[in-house]
PDB file of C-alpha atoms in Angstrom:
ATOM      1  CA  UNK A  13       0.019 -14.298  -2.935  1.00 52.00           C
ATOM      2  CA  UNK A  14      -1.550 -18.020  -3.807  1.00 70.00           C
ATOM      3  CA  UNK A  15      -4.934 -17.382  -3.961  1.00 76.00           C
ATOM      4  CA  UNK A  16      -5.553 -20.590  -5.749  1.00 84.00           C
ATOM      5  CA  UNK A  17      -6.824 -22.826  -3.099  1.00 87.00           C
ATOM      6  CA  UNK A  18      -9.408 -19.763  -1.978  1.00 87.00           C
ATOM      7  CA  UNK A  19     -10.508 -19.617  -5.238  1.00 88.00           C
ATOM      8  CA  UNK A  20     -10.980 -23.586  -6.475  1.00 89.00           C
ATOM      9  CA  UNK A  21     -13.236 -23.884  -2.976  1.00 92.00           C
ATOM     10  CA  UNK A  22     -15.367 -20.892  -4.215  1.00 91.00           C
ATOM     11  CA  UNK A  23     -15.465 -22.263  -7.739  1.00 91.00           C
ATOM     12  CA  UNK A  24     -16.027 -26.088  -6.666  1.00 93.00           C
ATOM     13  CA  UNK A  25     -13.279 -26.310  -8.579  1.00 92.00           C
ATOM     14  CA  UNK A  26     -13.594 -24.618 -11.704  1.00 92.00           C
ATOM     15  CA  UNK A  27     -11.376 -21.526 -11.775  1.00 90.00           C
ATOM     16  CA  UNK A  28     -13.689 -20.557 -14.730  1.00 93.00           C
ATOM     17  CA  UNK A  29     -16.613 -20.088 -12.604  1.00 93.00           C
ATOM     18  CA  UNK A  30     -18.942 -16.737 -11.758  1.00 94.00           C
ATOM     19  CA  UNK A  31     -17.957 -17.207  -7.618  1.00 92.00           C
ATOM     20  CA  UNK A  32     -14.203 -18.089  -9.159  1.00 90.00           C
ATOM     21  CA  UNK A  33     -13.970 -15.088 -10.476  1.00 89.00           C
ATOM     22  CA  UNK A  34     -15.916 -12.604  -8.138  1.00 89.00           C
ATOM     23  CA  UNK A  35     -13.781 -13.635  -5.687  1.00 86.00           C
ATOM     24  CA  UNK A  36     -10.433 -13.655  -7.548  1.00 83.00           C
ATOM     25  CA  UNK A  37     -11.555  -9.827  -8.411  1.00 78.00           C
ATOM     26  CA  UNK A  38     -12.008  -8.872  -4.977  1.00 76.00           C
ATOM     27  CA  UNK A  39      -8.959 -10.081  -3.649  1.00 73.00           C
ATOM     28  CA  UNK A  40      -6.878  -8.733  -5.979  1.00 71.00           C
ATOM     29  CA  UNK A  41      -8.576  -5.219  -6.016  1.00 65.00           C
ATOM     30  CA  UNK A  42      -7.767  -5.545  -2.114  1.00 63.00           C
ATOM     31  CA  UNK A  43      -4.340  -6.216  -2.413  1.00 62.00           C
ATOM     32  CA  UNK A  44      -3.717  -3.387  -4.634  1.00 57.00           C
ATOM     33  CA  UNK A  45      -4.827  -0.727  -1.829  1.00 69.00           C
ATOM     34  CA  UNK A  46      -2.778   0.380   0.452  1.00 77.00           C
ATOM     35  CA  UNK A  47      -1.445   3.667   2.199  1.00 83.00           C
ATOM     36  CA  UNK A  48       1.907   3.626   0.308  1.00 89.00           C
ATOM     37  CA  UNK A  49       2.383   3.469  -3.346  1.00 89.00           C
ATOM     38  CA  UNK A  50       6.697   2.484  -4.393  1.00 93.00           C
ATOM     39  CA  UNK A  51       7.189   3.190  -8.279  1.00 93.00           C
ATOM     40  CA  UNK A  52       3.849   3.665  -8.623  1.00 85.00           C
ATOM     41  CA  UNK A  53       3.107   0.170  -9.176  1.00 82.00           C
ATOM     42  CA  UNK A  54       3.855  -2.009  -5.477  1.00 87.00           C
ATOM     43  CA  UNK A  55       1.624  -0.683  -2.778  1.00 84.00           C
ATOM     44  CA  UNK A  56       2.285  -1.392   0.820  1.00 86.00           C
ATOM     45  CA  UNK A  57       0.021  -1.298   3.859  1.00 83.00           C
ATOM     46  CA  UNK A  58       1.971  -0.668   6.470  1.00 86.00           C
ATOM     47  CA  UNK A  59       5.158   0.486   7.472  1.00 91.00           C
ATOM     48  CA  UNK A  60       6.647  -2.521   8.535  1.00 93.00           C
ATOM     49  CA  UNK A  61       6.638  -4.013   4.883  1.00 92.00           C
ATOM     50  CA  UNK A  62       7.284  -0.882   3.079  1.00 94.00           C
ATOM     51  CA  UNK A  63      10.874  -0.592   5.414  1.00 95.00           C
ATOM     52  CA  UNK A  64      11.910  -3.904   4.455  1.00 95.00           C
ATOM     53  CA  UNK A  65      11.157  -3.579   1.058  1.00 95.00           C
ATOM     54  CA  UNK A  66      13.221  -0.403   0.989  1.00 96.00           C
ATOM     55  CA  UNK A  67      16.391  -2.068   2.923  1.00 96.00           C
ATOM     56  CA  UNK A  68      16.108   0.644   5.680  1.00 97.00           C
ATOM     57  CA  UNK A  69      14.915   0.914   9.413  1.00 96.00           C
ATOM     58  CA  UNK A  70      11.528   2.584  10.445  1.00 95.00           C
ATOM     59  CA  UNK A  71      13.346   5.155  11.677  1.00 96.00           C
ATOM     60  CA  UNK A  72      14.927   6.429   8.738  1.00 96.00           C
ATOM     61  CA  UNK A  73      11.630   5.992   6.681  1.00 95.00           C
ATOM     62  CA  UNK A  74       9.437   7.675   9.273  1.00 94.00           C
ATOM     63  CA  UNK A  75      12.304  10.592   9.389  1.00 95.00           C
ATOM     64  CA  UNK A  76      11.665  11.244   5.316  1.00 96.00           C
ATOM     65  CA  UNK A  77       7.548  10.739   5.819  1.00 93.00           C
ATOM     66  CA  UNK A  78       7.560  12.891   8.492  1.00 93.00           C
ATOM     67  CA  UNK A  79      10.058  15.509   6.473  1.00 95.00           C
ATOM     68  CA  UNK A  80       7.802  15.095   3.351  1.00 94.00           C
ATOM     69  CA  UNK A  81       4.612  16.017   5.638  1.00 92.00           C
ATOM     70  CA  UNK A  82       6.363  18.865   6.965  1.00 93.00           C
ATOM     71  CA  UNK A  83       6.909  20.164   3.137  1.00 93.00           C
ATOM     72  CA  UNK A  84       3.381  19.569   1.722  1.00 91.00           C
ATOM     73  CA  UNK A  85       5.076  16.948  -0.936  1.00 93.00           C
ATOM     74  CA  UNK A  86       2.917  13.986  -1.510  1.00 91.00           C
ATOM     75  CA  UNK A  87       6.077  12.317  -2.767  1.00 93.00           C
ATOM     76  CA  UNK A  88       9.668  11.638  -1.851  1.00 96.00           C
ATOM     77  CA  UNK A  89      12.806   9.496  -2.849  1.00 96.00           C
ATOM     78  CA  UNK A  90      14.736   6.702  -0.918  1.00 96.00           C
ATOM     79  CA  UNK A  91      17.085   4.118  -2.552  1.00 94.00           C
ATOM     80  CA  UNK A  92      16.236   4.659  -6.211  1.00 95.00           C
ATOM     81  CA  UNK A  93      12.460   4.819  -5.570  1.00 97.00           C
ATOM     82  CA  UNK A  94       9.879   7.318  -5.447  1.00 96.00           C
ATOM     83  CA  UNK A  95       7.329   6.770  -2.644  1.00 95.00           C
ATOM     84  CA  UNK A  96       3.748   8.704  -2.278  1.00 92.00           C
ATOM     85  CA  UNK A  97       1.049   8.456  -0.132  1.00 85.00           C
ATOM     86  CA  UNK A  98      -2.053   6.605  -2.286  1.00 79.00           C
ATOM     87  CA  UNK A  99      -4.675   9.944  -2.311  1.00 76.00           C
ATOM     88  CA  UNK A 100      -6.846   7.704  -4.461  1.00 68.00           C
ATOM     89  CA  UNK A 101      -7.931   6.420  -1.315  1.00 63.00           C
ATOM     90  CA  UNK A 102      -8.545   9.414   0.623  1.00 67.00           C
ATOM     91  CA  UNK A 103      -5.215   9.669   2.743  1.00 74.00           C
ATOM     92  CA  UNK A 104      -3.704  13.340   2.874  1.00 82.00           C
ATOM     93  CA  UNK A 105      -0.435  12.797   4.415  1.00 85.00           C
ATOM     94  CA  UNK A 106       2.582   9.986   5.041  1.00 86.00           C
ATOM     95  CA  UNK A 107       1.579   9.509   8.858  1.00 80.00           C
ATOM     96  CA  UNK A 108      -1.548  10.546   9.550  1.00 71.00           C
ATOM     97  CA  UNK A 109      -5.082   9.201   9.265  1.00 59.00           C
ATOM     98  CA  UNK A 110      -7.681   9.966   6.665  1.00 55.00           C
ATOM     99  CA  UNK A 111     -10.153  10.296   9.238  1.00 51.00           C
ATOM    100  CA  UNK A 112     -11.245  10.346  12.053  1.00 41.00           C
ATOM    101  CA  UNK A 113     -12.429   6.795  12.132  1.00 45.00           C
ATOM    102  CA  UNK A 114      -8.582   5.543  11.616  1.00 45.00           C
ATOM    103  CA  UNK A 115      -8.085   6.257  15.167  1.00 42.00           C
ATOM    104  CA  UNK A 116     -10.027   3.836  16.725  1.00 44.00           C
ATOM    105  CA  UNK A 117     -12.016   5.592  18.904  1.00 39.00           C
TER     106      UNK A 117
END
C-alpha cells in the first residue's frame, strides 16, 4: 500500500511530523487486522483476497473453513500454508461472526 501521499498532506509535507506519524501508525495498525492470518505474518480481510492469494476458488477454501469449524481447529493447511482465524481480535471460528453486531442487523 502507498500511503505516502496520505501521509505528506497530514504532515504538510514533512514525513517527520507528529500528524505524519499518528497517521502512518494508524494505518498500518489497520492493515494488519484482519479475520484471516496466512503464515502468521499476511492477514487478509476477506475471502475474496485470501482465495487468490492461495491460487484456489472460494469454494475449495470455504470447504476447508467450514471442515476446520466442524473440528474445533483454529488452524488448517492449503498449498504449503497454514491459515487461522485471527482470535486476537475476538473471532471464534473461520465463517462466522464475532458478534452479534457483524450481522448487520
Amino acid at each position: 500500500m502507498n500511503w505516502i501521499p496520505q501521509l505528506m498532506a497530514a504532515g504538510q509535507g514533512d514525513l517527520n511530523s507528529p500528524a505524519a506519524k499518528e497517521l502512518g501508525h494508524a494505518l498500518w495498525q489497520n492493515s494488519a487486522q484482519g479475520h484471516y492470518i496466512v503464515d502468521y505474518v499476511k492477514y487478509f480481510s476477506n475471502l475474496i483476497e485470501l482465495s487468490e492469494f492461495l491460487r484456489v476458488t472460494q469454494v475449495h477454501l470455504r470447504t476447508a473453513m467450514v471442515k476446520a469449524d466442524q473440528h474445533g481447529s483454529r488452524q488448517f493447511r492449503m498449498n504449503d500454508h497454514v491459515i487461522r482465524f485471527n482470535n486476537n481480535e475476538g473471532y471464534q471460528s473461520f465463517l462466522k461472526p464475532k458478534n452479534l453486531t457483524d450481522l448487520g442487523n
